[in-house]
Coordinates of C-alpha atoms in Angstrom, one line a residue:
Chain A
V1 CA 24.8 0.9 -2.1
I2 CA 21.1 2.1 -1.7
L3 CA 20.4 5.9 -1.3
E4 CA 17.1 7.2 -0.2
K5 CA 16.0 10.8 0.5
T6 CA 14.1 11.0 3.8
P7 CA 11.3 12.8 5.0
F8 CA 11.6 16.6 6.2
Q9 CA 12.0 16.8 10.1
E10 CA 9.7 19.3 11.3
E11 CA 11.7 20.4 14.3
K12 CA 14.6 21.5 11.7
V13 CA 12.5 23.2 9.2
S14 CA 13.2 26.4 10.7
D15 CA 16.7 26.2 10.7
L16 CA 16.2 25.0 7.0
L17 CA 14.7 28.7 6.4
K18 CA 17.5 30.4 8.2
K19 CA 20.7 28.8 8.2
H20 CA 23.3 29.4 5.6
T21 CA 21.1 28.3 3.3
K22 CA 21.6 29.5 -0.5
L23 CA 18.2 30.4 -2.4
D24 CA 18.4 30.8 -6.5
L25 CA 15.2 32.5 -8.1
Q26 CA 13.7 30.2 -10.7
M27 CA 10.4 31.8 -11.9
R28 CA 7.9 34.6 -10.6
N29 CA 4.5 34.8 -11.4
D30 CA 1.7 37.1 -9.5
I31 CA 1.9 35.9 -6.0
Y32 CA 3.5 32.6 -6.7
S33 CA 7.6 32.1 -6.9
T34 CA 9.8 29.2 -7.0
Y35 CA 13.5 28.7 -5.6
H36 CA 16.2 26.3 -6.0
L37 CA 17.1 26.0 -2.1
Y38 CA 20.7 24.3 -1.1
P39 CA 20.6 23.2 2.3
P40 CA 23.9 23.0 4.6
A41 CA 25.0 19.5 4.6
E42 CA 23.8 18.7 8.0
L43 CA 20.3 19.3 7.1
S44 CA 20.0 17.2 3.9
E45 CA 20.7 13.6 5.3
I46 CA 20.7 10.8 2.8
K47 CA 19.7 7.3 4.2
T48 CA 22.2 5.1 2.6
T49 CA 22.4 1.3 2.9
V50 CA 25.1 -0.9 1.8
V51 CA 24.7 -4.5 1.2
Y52 CA 28.3 -5.8 1.1
P53 CA 29.0 -8.5 -0.6
A54 CA 25.7 -8.4 -2.5
T55 CA 24.4 -11.3 -4.5
E56 CA 22.7 -11.4 -8.0
K57 CA 19.5 -11.3 -5.7
H58 CA 20.0 -8.8 -4.4
L59 CA 20.9 -6.8 -7.6
Q60 CA 17.9 -8.2 -9.0
K61 CA 15.7 -6.5 -6.3
Y62 CA 16.6 -3.4 -7.2
L63 CA 16.5 -3.2 -11.2
R64 CA 13.6 -2.0 -12.9
Q65 CA 11.4 -4.9 -14.6
E66 CA 8.4 -5.5 -16.2
V67 CA 5.8 -6.9 -13.8
H68 CA 2.9 -9.0 -14.1
L69 CA 0.2 -10.2 -11.8
I70 CA -0.3 -14.0 -11.0
R71 CA -3.5 -15.5 -9.7
E72 CA -2.0 -18.2 -7.4
T73 CA -4.5 -21.3 -6.5
W74 CA -3.6 -23.5 -3.8
E75 CA -2.5 -26.0 -6.3
D76 CA 0.0 -23.4 -7.8
Y77 CA 1.1 -23.0 -4.4
K78 CA 1.7 -26.7 -3.6
N79 CA 3.1 -27.7 -7.4
I80 CA 5.3 -24.5 -8.0
T81 CA 5.5 -21.7 -5.2
L82 CA 6.5 -24.3 -2.4
P83 CA 9.0 -26.8 -4.3
F84 CA 10.7 -23.0 -5.5
I85 CA 11.1 -22.0 -2.2
Q86 CA 12.1 -25.4 -1.1
S87 CA 14.6 -25.4 -3.6
Q88 CA 15.9 -22.0 -2.8
S89 CA 18.7 -21.1 0.3
F90 CA 17.3 -17.5 1.6
S91 CA 19.7 -17.2 4.3
I92 CA 17.3 -15.7 7.0
Q93 CA 20.2 -15.8 9.4
W94 CA 19.8 -12.1 10.2
V95 CA 16.4 -13.1 11.4
Y96 CA 17.5 -15.8 13.9
N97 CA 20.3 -13.0 15.1
I98 CA 17.7 -10.8 16.1
L99 CA 15.8 -13.5 17.8
E100 CA 18.6 -14.7 19.8
K101 CA 19.9 -11.1 20.6
K102 CA 23.0 -11.5 18.2
A103 CA 22.3 -8.4 16.8
E104 CA 20.2 -5.3 17.1
A105 CA 19.3 -6.6 20.9
D106 CA 19.2 -2.5 21.7
R107 CA 17.0 -1.8 18.8
I108 CA 14.0 -4.1 20.1
I109 CA 10.7 -2.6 21.2
H110 CA 8.6 -5.1 22.3
E111 CA 8.9 -8.9 23.1
N112 CA 6.5 -11.4 24.0
P113 CA 9.1 -14.4 24.6
D114 CA 6.6 -16.8 24.1
P115 CA 8.4 -19.8 22.0
C116 CA 4.8 -20.6 20.2
N117 CA 2.8 -17.5 20.6
G118 CA 5.5 -14.8 21.0
F119 CA 7.3 -12.3 18.7
V120 CA 9.8 -9.6 18.7
L121 CA 9.1 -5.9 17.5
V122 CA 12.2 -4.0 16.0
P123 CA 12.2 -0.7 13.8
D124 CA 12.5 -1.7 9.7
F125 CA 15.9 -1.3 8.2
K126 CA 13.9 1.2 5.8
W127 CA 13.2 3.6 8.6
N128 CA 16.0 6.0 10.3
Q129 CA 13.7 6.5 13.3
N130 CA 14.2 10.2 13.0
Q131 CA 10.5 11.2 12.2
L132 CA 7.0 9.4 12.8
D133 CA 6.0 10.1 9.0
D134 CA 7.7 6.9 7.5
L135 CA 7.3 4.8 10.9
Y136 CA 8.1 1.3 9.7
L137 CA 8.5 -1.7 12.2
I138 CA 8.4 -5.6 11.8
A139 CA 7.1 -8.4 14.1
L140 CA 9.2 -11.4 13.8
I141 CA 7.7 -14.4 15.3
H142 CA 9.5 -16.5 17.3
R143 CA 8.3 -19.9 15.6
R144 CA 10.8 -20.9 12.8
E145 CA 8.4 -23.0 10.8
V146 CA 5.7 -20.4 9.6
K147 CA 6.7 -19.3 6.0
S148 CA 4.1 -17.0 5.0
L149 CA 0.5 -16.4 5.0
R150 CA -0.2 -19.8 3.3
D151 CA 0.7 -21.8 6.2
L152 CA -1.5 -20.0 8.7
T153 CA -4.4 -21.8 10.3
A154 CA -6.8 -21.2 13.0
E155 CA -4.1 -22.3 15.1
H156 CA -2.1 -19.4 14.7
I157 CA -4.9 -16.8 15.7
P158 CA -3.4 -16.2 19.6
L159 CA 0.1 -15.4 17.9
L160 CA -1.7 -13.0 15.4
R161 CA -3.7 -11.5 18.0
N162 CA -1.0 -11.2 20.4
I163 CA 1.1 -9.4 17.7
L164 CA -2.1 -7.0 16.5
Q165 CA -2.7 -6.3 20.3
E166 CA 0.9 -6.2 21.7
G167 CA 2.2 -4.4 18.8
K168 CA -0.4 -1.5 18.9
E169 CA 0.2 -1.1 22.8
A170 CA 4.1 -0.8 22.2
V171 CA 3.6 1.8 19.3
V172 CA 1.3 3.8 21.8
K173 CA 4.1 3.5 24.3
H174 CA 7.2 4.0 22.4
F175 CA 6.2 6.3 19.6
S176 CA 2.5 7.8 20.9
V177 CA 1.0 6.8 17.6
P178 CA -2.5 5.4 18.3
G179 CA -3.5 1.9 16.6
S180 CA -6.0 3.7 14.7
Q181 CA -3.0 5.6 12.8
L182 CA -1.0 2.3 11.8
R183 CA -1.4 0.1 8.9
I184 CA -0.7 -3.7 10.3
Y185 CA -0.2 -6.3 7.3
L186 CA 1.3 -9.1 6.0
H187 CA 3.1 -9.4 2.5
Y188 CA 2.2 -12.2 0.3
Q189 CA 4.6 -13.0 -1.5
P190 CA 7.0 -12.0 1.3
S191 CA 10.7 -11.0 0.6
Y192 CA 11.9 -13.8 3.4
Y193 CA 9.9 -16.8 4.4
H194 CA 10.2 -16.6 8.2
L195 CA 6.6 -15.1 9.2
H196 CA 6.5 -11.6 9.8
V197 CA 4.2 -8.5 10.1
H198 CA 4.6 -4.9 8.8
F199 CA 3.5 -2.0 11.1
T200 CA 3.4 1.4 8.8
A201 CA 2.3 4.8 9.7
L202 CA -1.1 5.3 7.8
G203 CA 0.1 8.4 6.5
Y204 CA 3.1 7.0 4.7
D205 CA 2.7 5.3 1.2
A206 CA 5.0 2.5 2.1
P207 CA 6.3 0.4 -0.6
G208 CA 4.6 -2.9 -0.3
S209 CA 1.2 -1.7 1.1
S210 CA -0.7 -1.7 -2.1
V211 CA -3.8 -4.1 -2.7
E212 CA -1.7 -6.5 -4.9
R213 CA 0.5 -7.5 -2.2
A214 CA -0.8 -6.4 1.7
H215 CA -3.1 -8.4 3.7
L216 CA -4.5 -6.3 6.6
L217 CA -3.5 -8.7 10.1
A218 CA -7.4 -8.1 11.0
D219 CA -8.7 -9.3 7.8
V220 CA -6.2 -12.3 8.1
I221 CA -7.2 -13.1 11.5
D222 CA -11.3 -13.0 10.2
N223 CA -10.9 -15.2 7.7
L224 CA -9.0 -17.7 9.8
T225 CA -11.5 -17.6 12.5
M226 CA -14.7 -18.2 9.6
D227 CA -12.4 -20.7 8.1
S228 CA -9.1 -22.1 9.6
L229 CA -8.3 -23.7 5.6
Y230 CA -9.0 -20.1 4.1
Y231 CA -5.2 -19.8 3.2
Q232 CA -5.3 -23.2 2.0
K233 CA -8.3 -22.8 -0.4
R234 CA -8.3 -19.3 -1.7
A235 CA -6.5 -18.2 -4.9
L236 CA -3.7 -15.2 -3.8
T237 CA -2.7 -12.4 -6.3
F238 CA 0.5 -11.2 -6.5
A239 CA 3.3 -9.2 -9.0
L240 CA 6.5 -10.9 -9.9
R241 CA 8.9 -9.3 -12.3
A242 CA 9.4 -11.2 -15.3
D243 CA 13.2 -12.1 -14.4
E244 CA 12.2 -13.6 -11.4
L245 CA 12.9 -17.5 -11.0
L246 CA 9.5 -17.9 -9.8
F247 CA 7.9 -16.0 -12.8
K248 CA 9.6 -18.4 -14.9
K249 CA 8.6 -21.5 -12.9
F250 CA 4.9 -20.2 -13.3
Q251 CA 5.5 -19.7 -17.3
E252 CA 6.9 -23.3 -17.7
A253 CA 3.7 -24.5 -15.8
G254 CA 1.5 -22.7 -18.5
R255 CA 0.2 -20.3 -15.6
V256 CA 1.0 -17.2 -16.8
Chain B
V1 CA 6.4 28.5 2.0
I2 CA 6.4 24.8 0.2
L3 CA 9.3 22.4 0.5
E4 CA 10.0 19.6 -1.6
K5 CA 12.8 17.1 -1.9
T6 CA 13.4 16.3 -5.6
P7 CA 14.0 12.9 -7.2
F8 CA 17.7 12.1 -7.5
Q9 CA 19.5 12.9 -10.7
E10 CA 21.4 10.0 -12.4
E11 CA 24.0 11.9 -13.8
K12 CA 24.9 13.5 -10.0
V13 CA 24.9 10.1 -8.2
S14 CA 28.5 9.6 -8.9
D15 CA 29.7 13.0 -7.4
L16 CA 27.3 12.3 -4.3
L17 CA 29.4 9.3 -3.7
K18 CA 32.9 10.7 -4.1
K19 CA 32.6 14.6 -3.4
H20 CA 33.7 15.7 0.4
T21 CA 30.4 13.6 1.7
K22 CA 30.4 12.8 5.4
L23 CA 29.0 9.5 6.3
D24 CA 28.1 8.0 9.8
L25 CA 27.6 4.3 10.5
Q26 CA 24.2 3.9 12.1
M27 CA 23.7 -0.2 12.2
R28 CA 25.2 -3.1 11.1
N29 CA 24.3 -6.7 10.9
D30 CA 25.8 -9.4 8.9
I31 CA 26.0 -8.3 4.9
Y32 CA 23.7 -5.1 5.7
S33 CA 24.8 -2.1 7.0
T34 CA 22.7 1.5 6.8
Y35 CA 24.4 5.0 7.0
H36 CA 23.5 8.7 7.2
L37 CA 25.1 10.3 4.4
Y38 CA 25.5 14.2 4.4
P39 CA 25.9 15.3 0.8
P40 CA 27.4 18.9 0.0
A41 CA 24.9 21.4 -0.6
E42 CA 25.2 21.7 -4.2
L43 CA 23.7 18.2 -4.5
S44 CA 20.9 18.3 -2.2
E45 CA 18.4 20.8 -3.9
I46 CA 15.1 21.3 -2.4
K47 CA 12.3 22.6 -4.6
T48 CA 11.1 25.7 -3.1
T49 CA 7.6 27.5 -4.0
V50 CA 6.7 30.6 -2.2
V51 CA 3.1 31.9 -2.4
Y52 CA 3.0 35.6 -1.2
P53 CA 0.5 36.4 0.1
A54 CA -1.4 33.2 0.8
T55 CA -5.2 33.1 1.2
E56 CA -7.3 31.1 3.7
K57 CA -7.7 28.6 0.8
H58 CA -4.1 28.1 0.1
L59 CA -3.4 27.6 3.6
Q60 CA -6.5 25.1 3.8
K61 CA -5.2 23.0 0.8
Y62 CA -1.9 22.2 2.5
L63 CA -2.9 21.5 6.2
R64 CA -2.5 17.7 7.0
Q65 CA -5.7 16.4 8.2
E66 CA -5.5 13.6 10.8
V67 CA -6.6 10.2 9.6
H68 CA -7.9 7.4 11.4
L69 CA -8.6 3.6 10.4
I70 CA -11.9 2.2 11.2
R71 CA -12.8 -1.4 11.5
E72 CA -16.6 -1.3 10.5
T73 CA -18.6 -4.4 11.6
W74 CA -21.7 -5.5 10.1
E75 CA -23.6 -3.9 12.9
D76 CA -21.7 -0.6 12.4
Y77 CA -22.6 -0.5 8.7
K78 CA -26.0 -1.1 9.2
N79 CA -26.3 1.4 12.2
I80 CA -23.8 4.1 11.1
T81 CA -22.6 3.9 7.7
L82 CA -25.8 2.8 6.2
P83 CA -28.0 5.6 7.8
F84 CA -25.2 8.1 6.8
I85 CA -25.3 7.4 3.2
Q86 CA -29.2 7.8 3.1
S87 CA -29.3 10.9 5.0
Q88 CA -26.6 12.6 2.2
S89 CA -27.8 13.7 -1.0
F90 CA -24.7 12.5 -3.0
S91 CA -25.9 13.5 -6.8
I92 CA -24.7 10.6 -9.1
Q93 CA -26.3 12.2 -12.2
W94 CA -23.0 12.5 -13.8
V95 CA -22.8 8.6 -13.7
Y96 CA -26.5 8.4 -15.1
N97 CA -25.4 10.5 -17.9
I98 CA -22.6 8.3 -19.0
L99 CA -25.0 5.2 -18.5
E100 CA -27.9 6.9 -20.7
K101 CA -25.3 8.2 -23.0
K102 CA -26.0 11.8 -22.2
A103 CA -22.6 12.8 -21.6
E104 CA -19.0 10.9 -22.5
A105 CA -20.9 8.8 -24.8
D106 CA -17.6 9.4 -27.1
R107 CA -15.7 7.9 -24.4
I108 CA -16.9 4.7 -23.8
I109 CA -14.3 1.9 -24.5
H110 CA -16.6 -1.0 -23.8
E111 CA -20.1 -1.8 -22.9
N112 CA -22.3 -4.5 -21.8
P113 CA -25.7 -3.2 -22.2
D114 CA -27.4 -6.0 -20.2
P115 CA -29.6 -4.1 -17.8
C116 CA -29.0 -6.6 -14.9
N117 CA -25.1 -7.7 -15.7
G118 CA -23.8 -5.2 -17.8
F119 CA -21.6 -2.2 -17.5
V120 CA -20.0 0.7 -19.3
L121 CA -16.4 1.1 -19.3
V122 CA -14.7 4.6 -19.5
P123 CA -11.4 6.3 -18.8
D124 CA -11.4 8.0 -15.5
F125 CA -11.1 11.8 -15.1
K126 CA -7.8 11.4 -13.2
W127 CA -6.1 9.8 -16.7
N128 CA -5.4 12.3 -19.7
Q129 CA -4.9 9.3 -21.9
N130 CA -1.6 10.5 -23.1
Q131 CA 0.4 7.8 -21.5
L132 CA -0.3 4.5 -20.7
D133 CA 1.9 4.5 -17.3
D134 CA -0.9 6.0 -15.2
L135 CA -3.9 4.1 -17.2
Y136 CA -7.1 4.4 -15.2
L137 CA -10.3 3.3 -16.4
I138 CA -13.9 3.0 -14.5
A139 CA -16.5 0.1 -14.8
L140 CA -19.9 1.4 -14.2
I141 CA -22.9 -0.9 -13.6
H142 CA -26.2 -0.6 -15.2
R143 CA -27.9 -1.6 -12.2
R144 CA -28.8 1.4 -9.9
E145 CA -29.5 -0.3 -6.6
V146 CA -26.0 -1.7 -5.7
K147 CA -24.3 1.0 -3.5
S148 CA -21.0 -0.7 -2.3
L149 CA -19.2 -3.5 -1.6
R150 CA -21.5 -4.1 1.0
D151 CA -24.3 -4.5 -0.8
L152 CA -22.8 -7.7 -3.1
T153 CA -23.8 -11.1 -2.5
A154 CA -23.5 -14.1 -5.0
E155 CA -26.5 -13.0 -6.9
H156 CA -23.9 -10.5 -8.5
I157 CA -21.2 -12.9 -9.4
P158 CA -22.2 -12.9 -13.3
L159 CA -22.2 -9.2 -13.1
L160 CA -18.6 -9.1 -11.7
R161 CA -17.3 -12.0 -13.8
N162 CA -18.2 -9.6 -16.9
I163 CA -16.4 -6.6 -15.6
L164 CA -13.5 -8.8 -15.0
Q165 CA -13.5 -10.8 -18.3
E166 CA -14.5 -8.2 -20.6
G167 CA -13.0 -5.3 -19.2
K168 CA -9.2 -7.0 -19.4
E169 CA -10.4 -8.1 -23.3
A170 CA -11.4 -4.5 -24.0
V171 CA -8.4 -2.9 -22.3
V172 CA -6.0 -5.2 -24.3
K173 CA -7.8 -4.5 -27.3
H174 CA -7.9 -0.6 -27.1
F175 CA -4.6 -0.3 -25.3
S176 CA -2.4 -3.5 -25.8
V177 CA -1.9 -3.8 -22.1
P178 CA -2.5 -7.4 -20.9
G179 CA -4.7 -8.3 -18.0
S180 CA -2.0 -9.2 -15.8
Q181 CA -0.9 -5.7 -15.8
L182 CA -3.8 -4.2 -14.8
R183 CA -4.8 -3.9 -10.8
I184 CA -8.9 -4.5 -11.0
Y185 CA -10.4 -3.7 -7.7
L186 CA -13.3 -1.7 -5.6
H187 CA -12.9 0.9 -3.1
Y188 CA -14.4 0.6 0.3
Q189 CA -15.5 3.5 1.2
P190 CA -16.4 4.8 -2.3
S191 CA -16.4 8.2 -3.2
Y192 CA -19.8 7.7 -4.5
Y193 CA -22.5 4.9 -3.9
H194 CA -23.0 3.5 -7.3
L195 CA -21.3 0.4 -7.7
H196 CA -17.8 1.0 -9.9
V197 CA -14.7 -0.8 -10.4
H198 CA -11.5 0.6 -10.9
F199 CA -8.9 -0.5 -13.7
T200 CA -5.2 1.0 -13.1
A201 CA -1.8 0.1 -14.4
L202 CA -0.1 -2.1 -12.2
G203 CA 3.0 -0.3 -12.5
Y204 CA 1.0 3.0 -11.5
D205 CA 1.0 3.2 -7.7
A206 CA -2.6 5.1 -8.0
P207 CA -4.0 6.8 -4.8
G208 CA -6.6 4.5 -3.1
S209 CA -5.1 1.3 -4.4
S210 CA -3.4 0.7 -1.0
V211 CA -4.6 -2.1 1.3
E212 CA -6.9 -0.3 3.6
R213 CA -9.0 1.0 0.8
A214 CA -9.0 -1.4 -1.9
H215 CA -10.5 -4.9 -2.9
L216 CA -9.2 -6.9 -5.9
L217 CA -12.5 -7.8 -8.0
A218 CA -10.5 -11.2 -8.1
D219 CA -10.8 -11.6 -4.3
V220 CA -14.5 -10.4 -3.8
I221 CA -15.6 -12.7 -6.7
D222 CA -14.0 -15.7 -4.8
N223 CA -15.2 -14.5 -1.4
L224 CA -18.9 -14.5 -2.8
T225 CA -18.4 -18.0 -4.3
M226 CA -17.2 -19.5 -0.9
D227 CA -20.0 -17.7 0.9
S228 CA -22.9 -15.2 -0.6
L229 CA -23.1 -13.3 2.5
Y230 CA -19.5 -12.8 3.2
Y231 CA -19.8 -9.1 2.5
Q232 CA -22.6 -8.6 5.1
K233 CA -20.6 -10.8 7.6
R234 CA -17.3 -9.3 7.7
A235 CA -15.7 -6.4 9.4
L236 CA -13.9 -3.9 6.8
T237 CA -11.1 -1.5 7.4
F238 CA -11.3 1.8 5.4
A239 CA -9.4 5.4 6.5
L240 CA -11.5 8.7 7.7
R241 CA -10.2 12.0 7.7
A242 CA -11.2 13.3 11.4
D243 CA -13.1 16.2 9.9
E244 CA -15.3 14.1 7.9
L245 CA -18.7 13.6 9.0
L246 CA -18.7 9.9 8.6
F247 CA -15.8 10.0 11.2
K248 CA -17.9 12.0 13.5
K249 CA -20.7 9.7 13.4
F250 CA -18.4 6.6 14.5
Q251 CA -17.3 9.2 17.3
E252 CA -20.5 9.6 18.6
A253 CA -21.6 5.7 18.5
G254 CA -18.1 5.4 20.4
R255 CA -16.6 3.4 17.9
V256 CA -13.4 5.5 17.6

């Protein structure tokens, strides 16, 4: 069970200040005073996610752990990371369910149905869609053989451009948030190996938007335009928790 | 009136899951489901601060400013950003004071005195040095004509390698924090135009460490190794507040 407090909803703030709200004074000094405010239940939603049954991997993901940066060369990728990915049986059935309209079909914000250069844009699980402050959407590509940033070449530029362009247009249309207020990026490492792109509100300090994990889609497109093999040459940095299996693989290879 | 949601208190989480809690299903897919949970008032405190009477200054401090991403091409840099930087009289006397040991001399963690490839490593103002969780150091280069990432070419690789290598060694020696737990990066745009590199604890979600502002030093070195003119070719993304002068310059040029 994952519990998360959600941002305030602007239109409910006046209710919060008026409605049956209990207020206890904590401290007063000159023009400043602080209070404990206890809002009625309907004004204090907690976003709750249940994963059932949860695997050891799900539990691991949420435990606090020592974290280290890895600088993965292309050779590391081929010799350590890729064999690791292939040995794992990550289920991405939930992605296929969305792409095949077997789940969340009513949640689709935009689709380009082209099997090669198309994608589906849906709200991320992490976003409750109540306020735009923490807007979070995911573009899932229709092609199934692209695992991550490491697989991308110039061949994928039309697909990536579609996501960037149509994604922005769909977000303006549905949520009136302009493209200049969207952070559009890929994760490396991603949490699942079916290529997807994150769209988050620029003002939202989204988890995984920091420089050691996020790669701006516009930068990815420019790097591939410059050199089709950019992501098959360049070392990439990412963080791993010390208890992750991939971290152990890097340790065994003497790369940590 | 300032309202702030507070972190969960560990000892109250079991109450949250048991006590009179209303739960509405939002979405279900495979093993995942999400709910709206409405906790009883006593479990959902909001920290409330009242400033009364509040001055104009108080209001300004909390007003939200609209922020937009700019995708700056090299031509934008030459035609808009560079003239803007040159027209401003940013004082960086405080940087020169550190480099010349006229200030903060006792705070220096490490120095490479070489006038071309040397630098000084000092704790950032934002770090009180009481705990390592928010460790924050700054490397200031001795050379004075390098304004930002945009000025870097292959010529600067020895300097950048020194900062990466010696900086890590100095942090292990002084603070016992290994290089694999350091995020080492440049800002673009920086807040002052004398080249400097940020060293922050990996576990610390430091302001300015997100993908739209931070550039990992290791990536910068690799990009310059690949192409000496990488940062004189590539478009770079950064965020600007709508009330900033540079934003107005981009608007006037029809680039926003």
